[in-house]
Tab-separated table of C-alpha atoms and ligand atoms in Angstrom:
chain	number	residue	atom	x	y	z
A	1	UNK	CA	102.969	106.346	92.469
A	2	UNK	CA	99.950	107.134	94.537
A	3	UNK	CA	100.597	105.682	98.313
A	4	UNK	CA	97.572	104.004	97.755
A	5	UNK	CA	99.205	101.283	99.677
A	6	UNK	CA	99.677	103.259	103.007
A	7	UNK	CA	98.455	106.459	104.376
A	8	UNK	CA	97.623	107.270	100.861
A	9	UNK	CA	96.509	110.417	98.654
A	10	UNK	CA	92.699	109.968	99.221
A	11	UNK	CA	90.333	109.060	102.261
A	12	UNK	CA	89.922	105.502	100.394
A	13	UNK	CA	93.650	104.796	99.901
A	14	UNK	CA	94.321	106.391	103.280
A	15	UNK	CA	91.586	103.598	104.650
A	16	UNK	CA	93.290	100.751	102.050
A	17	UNK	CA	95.891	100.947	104.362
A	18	UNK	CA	93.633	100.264	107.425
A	19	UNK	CA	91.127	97.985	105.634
A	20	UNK	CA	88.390	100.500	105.746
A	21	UNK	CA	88.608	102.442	102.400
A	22	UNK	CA	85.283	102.391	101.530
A	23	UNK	CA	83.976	103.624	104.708
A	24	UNK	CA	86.310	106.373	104.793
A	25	UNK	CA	85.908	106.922	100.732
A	26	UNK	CA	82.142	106.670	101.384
A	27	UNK	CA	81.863	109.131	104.168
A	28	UNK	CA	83.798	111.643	102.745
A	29	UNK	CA	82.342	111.629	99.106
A	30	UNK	CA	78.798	111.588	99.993
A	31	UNK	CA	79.860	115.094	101.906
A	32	UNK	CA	80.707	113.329	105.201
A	33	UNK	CA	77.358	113.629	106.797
A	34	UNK	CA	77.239	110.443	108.690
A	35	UNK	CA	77.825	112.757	111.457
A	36	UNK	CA	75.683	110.989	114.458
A	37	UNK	CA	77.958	111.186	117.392
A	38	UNK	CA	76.679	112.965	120.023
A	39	UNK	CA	79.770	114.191	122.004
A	40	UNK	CA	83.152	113.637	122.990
A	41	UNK	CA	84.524	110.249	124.209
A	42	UNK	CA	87.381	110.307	126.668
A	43	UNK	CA	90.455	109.068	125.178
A	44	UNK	CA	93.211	108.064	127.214
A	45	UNK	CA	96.850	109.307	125.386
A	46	UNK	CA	98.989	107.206	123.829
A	47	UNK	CA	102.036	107.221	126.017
A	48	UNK	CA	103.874	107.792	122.950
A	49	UNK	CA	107.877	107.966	123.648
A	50	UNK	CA	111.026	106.417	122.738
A	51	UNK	CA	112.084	104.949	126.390
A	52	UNK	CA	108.765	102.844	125.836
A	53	UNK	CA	110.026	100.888	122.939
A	54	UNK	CA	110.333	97.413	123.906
A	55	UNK	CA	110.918	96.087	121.021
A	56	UNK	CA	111.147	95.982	116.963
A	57	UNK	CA	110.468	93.694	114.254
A	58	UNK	CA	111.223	93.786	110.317
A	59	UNK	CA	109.219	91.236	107.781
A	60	UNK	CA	108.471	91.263	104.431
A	61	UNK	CA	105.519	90.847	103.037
A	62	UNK	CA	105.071	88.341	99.798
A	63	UNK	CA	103.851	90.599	97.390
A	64	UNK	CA	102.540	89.545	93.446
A	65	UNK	CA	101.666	91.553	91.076
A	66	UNK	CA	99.118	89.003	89.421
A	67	UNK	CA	97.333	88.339	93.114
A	68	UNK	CA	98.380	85.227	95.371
A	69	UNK	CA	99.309	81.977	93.478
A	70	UNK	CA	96.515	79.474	94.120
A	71	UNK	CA	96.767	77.177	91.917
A	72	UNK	CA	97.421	72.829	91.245
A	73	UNK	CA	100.047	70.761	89.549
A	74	UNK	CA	101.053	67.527	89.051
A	75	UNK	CA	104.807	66.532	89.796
A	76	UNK	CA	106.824	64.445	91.359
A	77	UNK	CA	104.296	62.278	91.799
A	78	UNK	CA	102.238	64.240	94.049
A	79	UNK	CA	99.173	66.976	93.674
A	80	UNK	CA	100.875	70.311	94.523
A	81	UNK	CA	98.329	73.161	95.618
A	82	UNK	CA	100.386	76.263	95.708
A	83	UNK	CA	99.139	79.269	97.701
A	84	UNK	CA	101.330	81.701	98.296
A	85	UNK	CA	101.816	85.651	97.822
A	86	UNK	CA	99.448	87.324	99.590
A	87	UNK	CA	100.804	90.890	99.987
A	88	UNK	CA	100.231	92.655	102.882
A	89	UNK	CA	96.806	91.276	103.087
A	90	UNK	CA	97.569	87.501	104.645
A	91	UNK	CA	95.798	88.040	107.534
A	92	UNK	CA	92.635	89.064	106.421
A	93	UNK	CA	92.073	86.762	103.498
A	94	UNK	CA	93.635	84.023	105.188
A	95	UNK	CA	90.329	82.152	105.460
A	96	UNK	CA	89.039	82.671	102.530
A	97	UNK	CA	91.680	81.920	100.537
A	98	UNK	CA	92.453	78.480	102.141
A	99	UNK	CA	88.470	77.737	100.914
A	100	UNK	CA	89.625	78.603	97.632
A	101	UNK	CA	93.007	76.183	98.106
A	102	UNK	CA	90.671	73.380	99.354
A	103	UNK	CA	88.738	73.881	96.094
A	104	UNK	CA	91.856	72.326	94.343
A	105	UNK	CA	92.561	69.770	97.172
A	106	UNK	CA	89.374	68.092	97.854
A	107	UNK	CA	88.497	66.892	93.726
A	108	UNK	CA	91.656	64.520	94.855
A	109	UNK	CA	89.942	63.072	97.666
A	110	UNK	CA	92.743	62.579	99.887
A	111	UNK	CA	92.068	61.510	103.272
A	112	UNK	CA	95.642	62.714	104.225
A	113	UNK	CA	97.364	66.284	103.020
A	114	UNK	CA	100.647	67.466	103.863
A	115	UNK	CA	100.529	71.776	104.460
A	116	UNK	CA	103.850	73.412	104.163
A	117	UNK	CA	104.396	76.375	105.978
A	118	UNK	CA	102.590	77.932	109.412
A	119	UNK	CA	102.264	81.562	108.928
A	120	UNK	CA	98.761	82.925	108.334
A	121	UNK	CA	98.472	80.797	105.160
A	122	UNK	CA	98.922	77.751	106.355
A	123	UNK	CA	97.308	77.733	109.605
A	124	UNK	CA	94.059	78.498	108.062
A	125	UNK	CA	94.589	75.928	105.415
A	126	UNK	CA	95.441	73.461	107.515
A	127	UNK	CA	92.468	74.304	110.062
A	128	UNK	CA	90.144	74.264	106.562
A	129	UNK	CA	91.106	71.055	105.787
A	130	UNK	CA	90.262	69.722	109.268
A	131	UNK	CA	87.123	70.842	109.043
A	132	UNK	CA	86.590	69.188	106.024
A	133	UNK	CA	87.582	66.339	107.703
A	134	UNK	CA	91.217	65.722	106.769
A	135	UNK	CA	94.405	64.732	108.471
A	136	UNK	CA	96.605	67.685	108.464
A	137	UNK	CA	100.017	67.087	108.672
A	138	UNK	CA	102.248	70.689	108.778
A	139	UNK	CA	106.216	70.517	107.624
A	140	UNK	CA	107.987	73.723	108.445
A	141	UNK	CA	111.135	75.448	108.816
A	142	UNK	CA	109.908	77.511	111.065
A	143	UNK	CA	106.627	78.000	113.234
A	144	UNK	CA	105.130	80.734	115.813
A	145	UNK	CA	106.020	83.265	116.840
A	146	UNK	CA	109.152	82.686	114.422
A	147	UNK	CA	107.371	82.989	111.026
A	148	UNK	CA	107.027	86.501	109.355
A	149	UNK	CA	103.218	86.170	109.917
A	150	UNK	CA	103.868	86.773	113.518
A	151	UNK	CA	105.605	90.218	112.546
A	152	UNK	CA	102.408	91.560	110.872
A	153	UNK	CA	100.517	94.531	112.519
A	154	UNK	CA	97.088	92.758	112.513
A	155	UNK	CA	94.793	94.864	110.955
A	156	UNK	CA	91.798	93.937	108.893
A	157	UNK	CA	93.379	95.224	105.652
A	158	UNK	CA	91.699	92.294	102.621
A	159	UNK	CA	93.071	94.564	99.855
A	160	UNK	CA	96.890	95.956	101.145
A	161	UNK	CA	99.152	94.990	98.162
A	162	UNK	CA	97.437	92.331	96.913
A	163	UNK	CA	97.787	92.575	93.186
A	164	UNK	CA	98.558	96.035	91.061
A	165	UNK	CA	96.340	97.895	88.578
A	166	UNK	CA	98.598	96.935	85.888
A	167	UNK	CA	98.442	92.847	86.626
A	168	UNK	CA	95.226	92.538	88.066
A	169	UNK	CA	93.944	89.213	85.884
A	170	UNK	CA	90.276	89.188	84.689
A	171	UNK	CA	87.691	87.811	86.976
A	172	UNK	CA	90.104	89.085	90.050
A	173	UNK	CA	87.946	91.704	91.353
A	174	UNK	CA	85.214	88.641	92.333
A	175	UNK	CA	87.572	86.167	93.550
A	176	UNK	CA	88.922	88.279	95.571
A	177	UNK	CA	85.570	89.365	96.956
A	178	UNK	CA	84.497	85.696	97.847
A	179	UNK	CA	87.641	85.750	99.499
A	180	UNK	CA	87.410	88.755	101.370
A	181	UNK	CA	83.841	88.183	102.385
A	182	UNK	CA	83.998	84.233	103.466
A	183	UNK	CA	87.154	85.485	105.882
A	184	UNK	CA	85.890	87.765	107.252
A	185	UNK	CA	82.281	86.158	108.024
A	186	UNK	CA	84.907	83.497	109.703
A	187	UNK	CA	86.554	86.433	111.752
A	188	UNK	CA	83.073	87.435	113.248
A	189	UNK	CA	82.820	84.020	114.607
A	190	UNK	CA	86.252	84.422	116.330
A	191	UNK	CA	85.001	87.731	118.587
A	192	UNK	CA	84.442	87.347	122.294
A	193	UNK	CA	87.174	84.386	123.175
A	194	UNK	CA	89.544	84.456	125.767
A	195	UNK	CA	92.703	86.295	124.990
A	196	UNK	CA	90.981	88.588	122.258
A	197	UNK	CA	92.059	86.846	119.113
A	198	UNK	CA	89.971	89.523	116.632
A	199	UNK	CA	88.273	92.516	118.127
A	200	UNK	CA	86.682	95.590	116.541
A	201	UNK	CA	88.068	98.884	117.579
A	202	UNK	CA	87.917	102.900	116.682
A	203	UNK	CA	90.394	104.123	114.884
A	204	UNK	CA	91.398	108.040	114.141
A	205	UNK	CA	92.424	108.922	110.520
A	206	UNK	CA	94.332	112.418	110.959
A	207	UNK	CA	95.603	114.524	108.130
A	208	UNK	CA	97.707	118.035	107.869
A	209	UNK	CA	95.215	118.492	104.575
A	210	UNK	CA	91.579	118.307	103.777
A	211	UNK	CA	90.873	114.213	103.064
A	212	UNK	CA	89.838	115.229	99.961
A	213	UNK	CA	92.964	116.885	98.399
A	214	UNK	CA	95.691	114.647	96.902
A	215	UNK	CA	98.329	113.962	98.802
A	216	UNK	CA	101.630	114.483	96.242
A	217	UNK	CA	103.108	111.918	94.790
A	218	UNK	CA	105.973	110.381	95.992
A	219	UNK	CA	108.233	108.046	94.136
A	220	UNK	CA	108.742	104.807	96.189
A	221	UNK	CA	109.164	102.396	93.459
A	222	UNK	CA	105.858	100.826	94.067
A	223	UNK	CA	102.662	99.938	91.642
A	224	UNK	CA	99.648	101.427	91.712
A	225	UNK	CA	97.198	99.026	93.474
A	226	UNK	CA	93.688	98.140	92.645
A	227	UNK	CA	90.859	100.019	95.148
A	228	UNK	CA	88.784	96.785	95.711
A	229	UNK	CA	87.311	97.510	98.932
A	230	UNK	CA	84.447	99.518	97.936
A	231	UNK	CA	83.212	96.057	96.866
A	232	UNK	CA	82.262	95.428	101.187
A	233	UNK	CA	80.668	98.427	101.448
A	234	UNK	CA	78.253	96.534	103.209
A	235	UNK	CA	79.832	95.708	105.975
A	236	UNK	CA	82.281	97.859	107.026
A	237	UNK	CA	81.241	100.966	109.144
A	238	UNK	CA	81.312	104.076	107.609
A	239	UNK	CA	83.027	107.134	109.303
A	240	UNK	CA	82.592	110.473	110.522
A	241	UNK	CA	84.249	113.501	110.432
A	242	UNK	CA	85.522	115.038	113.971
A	243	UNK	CA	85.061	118.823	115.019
A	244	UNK	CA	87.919	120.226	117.218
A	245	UNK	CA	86.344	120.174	120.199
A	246	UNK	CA	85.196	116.033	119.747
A	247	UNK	CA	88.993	114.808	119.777
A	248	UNK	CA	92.368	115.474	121.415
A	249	UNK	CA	94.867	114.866	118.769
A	250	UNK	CA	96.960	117.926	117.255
A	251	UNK	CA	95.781	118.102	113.822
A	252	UNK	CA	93.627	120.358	111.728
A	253	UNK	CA	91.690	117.210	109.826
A	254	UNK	CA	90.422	114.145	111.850
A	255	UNK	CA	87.851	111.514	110.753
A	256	UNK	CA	86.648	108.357	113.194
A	257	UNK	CA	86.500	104.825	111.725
A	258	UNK	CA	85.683	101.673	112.844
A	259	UNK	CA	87.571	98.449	112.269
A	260	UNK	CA	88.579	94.728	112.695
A	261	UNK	CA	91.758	93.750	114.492
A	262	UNK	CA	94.053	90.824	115.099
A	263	UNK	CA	95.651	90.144	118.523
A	264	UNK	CA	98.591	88.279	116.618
A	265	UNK	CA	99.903	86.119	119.540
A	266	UNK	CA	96.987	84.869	120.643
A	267	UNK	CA	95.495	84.076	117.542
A	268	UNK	CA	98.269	82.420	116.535
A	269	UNK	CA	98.370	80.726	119.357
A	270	UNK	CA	94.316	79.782	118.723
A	271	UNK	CA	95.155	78.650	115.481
A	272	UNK	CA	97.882	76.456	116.772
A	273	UNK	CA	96.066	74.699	119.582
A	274	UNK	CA	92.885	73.986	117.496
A	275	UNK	CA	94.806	72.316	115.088
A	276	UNK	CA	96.706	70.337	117.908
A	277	UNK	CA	93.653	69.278	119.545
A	278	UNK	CA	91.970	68.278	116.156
A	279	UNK	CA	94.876	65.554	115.744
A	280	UNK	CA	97.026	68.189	113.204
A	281	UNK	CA	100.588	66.919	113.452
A	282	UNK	CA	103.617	69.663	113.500
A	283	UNK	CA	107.684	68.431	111.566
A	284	UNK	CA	109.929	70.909	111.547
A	285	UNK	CA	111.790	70.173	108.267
A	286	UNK	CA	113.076	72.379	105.512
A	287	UNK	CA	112.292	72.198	101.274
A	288	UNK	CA	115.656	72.616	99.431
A	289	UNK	CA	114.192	71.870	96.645
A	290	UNK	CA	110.098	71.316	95.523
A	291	UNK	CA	111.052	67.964	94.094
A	292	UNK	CA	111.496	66.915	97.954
A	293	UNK	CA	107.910	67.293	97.850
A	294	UNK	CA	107.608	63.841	96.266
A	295	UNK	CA	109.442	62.081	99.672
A	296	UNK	CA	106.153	62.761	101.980
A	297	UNK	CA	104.129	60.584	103.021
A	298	UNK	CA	100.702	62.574	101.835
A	299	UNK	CA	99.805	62.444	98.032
A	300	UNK	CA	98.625	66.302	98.158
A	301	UNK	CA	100.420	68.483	99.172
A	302	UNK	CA	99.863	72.895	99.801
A	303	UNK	CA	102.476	74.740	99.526
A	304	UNK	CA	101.968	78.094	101.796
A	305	UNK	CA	105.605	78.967	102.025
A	306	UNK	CA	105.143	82.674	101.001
A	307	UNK	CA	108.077	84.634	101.076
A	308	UNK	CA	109.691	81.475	101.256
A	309	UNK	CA	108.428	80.211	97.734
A	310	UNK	CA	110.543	82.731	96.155
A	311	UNK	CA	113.618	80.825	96.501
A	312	UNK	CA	112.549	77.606	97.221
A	313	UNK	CA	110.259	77.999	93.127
A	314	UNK	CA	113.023	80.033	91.912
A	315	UNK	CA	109.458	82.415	91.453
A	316	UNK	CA	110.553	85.919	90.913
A	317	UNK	CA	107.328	86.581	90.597
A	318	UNK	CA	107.177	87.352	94.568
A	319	UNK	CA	108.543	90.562	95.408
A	320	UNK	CA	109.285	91.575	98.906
A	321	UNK	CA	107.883	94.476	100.566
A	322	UNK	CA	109.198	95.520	103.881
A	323	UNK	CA	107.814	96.742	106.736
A	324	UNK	CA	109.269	98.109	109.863
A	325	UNK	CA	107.410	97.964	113.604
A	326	UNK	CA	108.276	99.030	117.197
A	327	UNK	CA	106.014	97.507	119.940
A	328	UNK	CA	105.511	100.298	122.799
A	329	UNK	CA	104.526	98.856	126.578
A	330	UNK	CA	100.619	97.547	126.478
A	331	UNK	CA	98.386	100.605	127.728
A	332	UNK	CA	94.923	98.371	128.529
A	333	UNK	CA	93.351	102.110	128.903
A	334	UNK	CA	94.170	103.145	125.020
A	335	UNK	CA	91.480	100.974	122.952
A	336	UNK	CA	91.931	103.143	119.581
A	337	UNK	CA	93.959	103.553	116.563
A	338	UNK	CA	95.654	106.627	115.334
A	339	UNK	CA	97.017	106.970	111.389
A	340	UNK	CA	98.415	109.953	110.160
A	341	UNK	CA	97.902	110.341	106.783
A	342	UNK	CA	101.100	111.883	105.001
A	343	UNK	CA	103.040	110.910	107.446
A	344	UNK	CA	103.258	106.974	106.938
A	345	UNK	CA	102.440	106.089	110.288
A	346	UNK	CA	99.807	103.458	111.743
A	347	UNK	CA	99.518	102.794	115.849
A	348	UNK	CA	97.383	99.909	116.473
A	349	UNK	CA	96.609	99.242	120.511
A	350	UNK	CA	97.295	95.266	120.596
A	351	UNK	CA	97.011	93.319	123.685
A	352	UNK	CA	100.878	92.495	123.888
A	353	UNK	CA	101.666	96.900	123.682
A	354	UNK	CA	101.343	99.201	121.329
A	355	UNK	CA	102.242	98.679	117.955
A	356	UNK	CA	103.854	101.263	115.883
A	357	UNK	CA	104.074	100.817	112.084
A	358	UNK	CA	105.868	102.897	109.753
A	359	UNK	CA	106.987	102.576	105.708
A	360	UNK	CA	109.726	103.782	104.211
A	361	UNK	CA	110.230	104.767	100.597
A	362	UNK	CA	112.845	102.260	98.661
A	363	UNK	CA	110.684	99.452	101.237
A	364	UNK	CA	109.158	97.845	97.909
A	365	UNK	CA	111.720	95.184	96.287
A	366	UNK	CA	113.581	95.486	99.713
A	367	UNK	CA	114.194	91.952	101.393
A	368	UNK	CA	116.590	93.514	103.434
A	369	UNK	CA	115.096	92.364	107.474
A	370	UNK	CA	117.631	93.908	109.724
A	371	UNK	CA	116.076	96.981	111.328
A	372	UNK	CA	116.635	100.363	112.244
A	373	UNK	CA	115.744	101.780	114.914
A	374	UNK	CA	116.047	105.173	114.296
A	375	UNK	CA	112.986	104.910	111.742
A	376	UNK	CA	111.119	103.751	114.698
A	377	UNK	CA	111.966	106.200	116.878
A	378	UNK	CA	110.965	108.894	114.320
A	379	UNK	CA	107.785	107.305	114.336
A	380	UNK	CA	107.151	107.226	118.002
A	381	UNK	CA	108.072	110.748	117.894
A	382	UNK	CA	105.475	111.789	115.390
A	383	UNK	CA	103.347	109.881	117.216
A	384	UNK	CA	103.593	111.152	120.666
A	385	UNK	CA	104.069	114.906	118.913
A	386	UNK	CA	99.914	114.366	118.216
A	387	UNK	CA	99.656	114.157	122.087
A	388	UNK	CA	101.458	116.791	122.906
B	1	LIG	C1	105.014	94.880	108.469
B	1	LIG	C2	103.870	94.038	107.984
B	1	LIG	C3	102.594	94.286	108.448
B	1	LIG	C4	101.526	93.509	107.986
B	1	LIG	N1	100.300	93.750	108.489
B	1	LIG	C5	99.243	93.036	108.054
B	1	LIG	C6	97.965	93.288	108.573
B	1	LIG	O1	97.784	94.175	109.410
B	1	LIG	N2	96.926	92.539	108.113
B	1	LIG	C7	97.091	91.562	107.170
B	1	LIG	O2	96.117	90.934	106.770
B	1	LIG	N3	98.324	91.272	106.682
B	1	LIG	C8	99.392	91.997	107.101
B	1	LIG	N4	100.632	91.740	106.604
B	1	LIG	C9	100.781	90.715	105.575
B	1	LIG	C10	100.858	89.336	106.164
B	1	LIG	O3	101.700	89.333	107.276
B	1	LIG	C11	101.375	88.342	105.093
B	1	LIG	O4	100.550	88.410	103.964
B	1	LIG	C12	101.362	86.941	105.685
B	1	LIG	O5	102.231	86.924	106.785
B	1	LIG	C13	101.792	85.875	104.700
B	1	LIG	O6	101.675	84.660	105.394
B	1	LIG	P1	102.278	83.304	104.861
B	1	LIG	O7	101.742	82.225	105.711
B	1	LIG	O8	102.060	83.219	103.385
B	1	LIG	O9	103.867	83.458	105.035
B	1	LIG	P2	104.845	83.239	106.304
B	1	LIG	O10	104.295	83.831	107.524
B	1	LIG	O11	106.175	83.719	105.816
B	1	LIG	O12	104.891	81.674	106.508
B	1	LIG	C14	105.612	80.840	105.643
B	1	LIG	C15	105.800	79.491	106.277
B	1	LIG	O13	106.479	78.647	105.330
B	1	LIG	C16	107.663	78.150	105.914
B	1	LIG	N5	108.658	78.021	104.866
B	1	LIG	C17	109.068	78.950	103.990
B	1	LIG	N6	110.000	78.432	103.169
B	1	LIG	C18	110.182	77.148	103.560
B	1	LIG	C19	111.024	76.093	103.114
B	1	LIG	N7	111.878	76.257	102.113
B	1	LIG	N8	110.959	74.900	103.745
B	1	LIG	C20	110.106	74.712	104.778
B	1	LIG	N9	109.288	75.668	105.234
B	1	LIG	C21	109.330	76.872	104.625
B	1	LIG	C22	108.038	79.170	106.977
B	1	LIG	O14	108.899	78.579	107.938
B	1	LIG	C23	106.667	79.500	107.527
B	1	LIG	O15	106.253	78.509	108.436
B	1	LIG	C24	101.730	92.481	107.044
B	1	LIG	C25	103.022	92.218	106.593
B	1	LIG	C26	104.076	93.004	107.048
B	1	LIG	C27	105.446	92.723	106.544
């Protein structure tokens, strides 16, 4: 396949996997003469080194072929909204696609709905339906910072794995433009608060090879994925290419984005006391079973149980993709991102450290979560290597 899922053959896949294809696509096929930058910027080095690892995290990210299941059914005597499946692009569409779950809800009129699940899906559902002026009652098996959400890197990335070439259904293209669009008009209203839920930051795309010649292909086992995100061209900021002299890093080819982050832990946490304080109730309870839907008390019920849905449906149709990433101590003072294109290998500067993201090939179909550090370490290597 063509790694158009991370760090991929062209400037637009190698921006899929940072949620800014377009701008990088844009730049460099109109000639990349968005140049406007007017000198260098200091740029404080990643300290970049294995001793600095403080910790690392495995998840898996709910991946379907066909796009996230949002859809209703009637059973066991109860409305069942399912949403679940959203790739490696939860985060970002989060908002958006709750609005399209309440679309299913609210025809019901229920004054009461039951959300299962509090990763990134169902926070935002549940926070969507208090705005519309529900009660919001969340059952769980596990919340923050224990869900897989919390493992995510938190980049603004609407299009990562959310549906292949191959499966993408008619009409998805749009949806999943409404989607992408209503979230993140939702994230701009979340810049600015204390604890820097969503911020905007630079980013440095560096390559061995010109962004415009394929990378080879590799054989990972995954799909080829759709390349929606020329569809925001709009609003995302387009990029520029960087001479020698205008950067510090230790490669031949480097381009300079700009793009939309998530300070996981505190927006979590965000998320979790606004739905508190709007009277949201919290169970911790486990689904064996979805006919143990029917024992709540709520008539409507969402099911955002992502990975989870796999073997509480028996739906096969959610494939795990796994994703492996070491936290380095917090540097305040580094306020970039670096990806190295080729080399699998995203660091994102996050309030709680450094975070250091890597993919392996065999990771697609792999629900395997232990880790291994060694794959990390590699990483920071590389990393610190483009510091050197
Ligand atoms: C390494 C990695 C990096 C990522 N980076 C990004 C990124 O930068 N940007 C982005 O937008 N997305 C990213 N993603 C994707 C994103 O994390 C997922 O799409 C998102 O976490 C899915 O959220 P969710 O709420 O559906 O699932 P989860 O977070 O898994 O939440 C599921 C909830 O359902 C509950 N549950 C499950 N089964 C049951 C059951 N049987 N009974 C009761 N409760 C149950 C769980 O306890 C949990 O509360 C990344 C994913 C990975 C793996």
């Amino acid at each position: 396949m063509q790694r158009r899922h991370f760090l991929g053959a062209t400037p637009a896949a190698l921006g899929a996997a940072l949620g800014v294809p377009n701008a990088l696509h844009a730049a460099t096929t109109a000639g990349g003469s968005a140049m406007t930058w007017s000198g260098p910027r200091a740029i404080a080095p990643m300290r970049a080194s294995v001793d600095r690892i403080v910790d690392v995290s495995v998840c898996t990210r709910p991946f379907r072929a066909q796009g996230p299941r949002i859809e209703s059914e009637q059973r066991y005597g109860k409305t069942i909204v399912h949403h679940y499946g959203h790739g490696g692009s939860g985060w970002s569409l989060s908002w958006g696609s709750a609005r399209v779950a309440m679309g299913l809800v609210l025809p019901h009129r229920p004054r009461h709905l039951a959300v299962i699940g509090s990763g990134a899906i169902g926070l935002t559902t549940a926070r969507v339906a208090q705005r519309a002026g529900l009660r919001v009652r969340i059952y769980c098996k596990d919340r923050p910072p224990e869900v897989r959400s919390s493992a995510a890197t938190g980049l603004w990335t609407p299009d990562s794995r959310i549906c292949s070439s191959v499966a993408m259904p008619a009409g998805f293209a749009q949806r999943w433009e409404t989607m992408a669009r209503s979230s993140f008009k939702t994230y701009q209203s979340l810049l600015g608060l204390p604890g820097e839920p969503v911020e905007w930051r630079d980013g440095y795309a560096l390559s061995d090879t010109p962004f415009d010649q394929p990378l080879p292909p590799d054989d990972d086992g995954e799909p080829d994925y759709p390349e929606l995100s020329a569809r925001l061209a709009d609003i995302h900021p387009t990029s520029q290419p960087l001479a020698a002299d205008e950067h510090p890093f230790r490669a031949p080819h480097v381009r300079r984005f700009t793009t939309m982050t998530f300070n996981i832990a505190s927006y979590q946490r965000l998320l979790m006391d606004d739905f508190l304080r709007e009277g949201g109730e919290i169970e911790t309870r486990e689904f064996f079973h979805p006919r143990e839907f029917g024992t709540l008390r709520e008539a409507v019920v969402v099911n955002c149980t992502g990975y989870g849905a796999r073997a509480l449906l028996g739906d096969d149709s959610v494939i795990p993709v796994r994703g492996q990433t070491a936290r380095l101590v917090p540097q305040p003072e580094v306020d970039y991102l670096v990806a190295y294109r080729g080399h699998n290998l995203v660091a994102v500067p996050r309030r709680d450290g450094i975070l250091v993201a890597t993919q392996e090939a065999h990771d697609f179909g792999n629900a395997e979560t232990g880790m291994d550090r060694s794959v990390s370490e590699r990483a920071v290597e590389r990393l610190g290597a483009l510091f050197a």
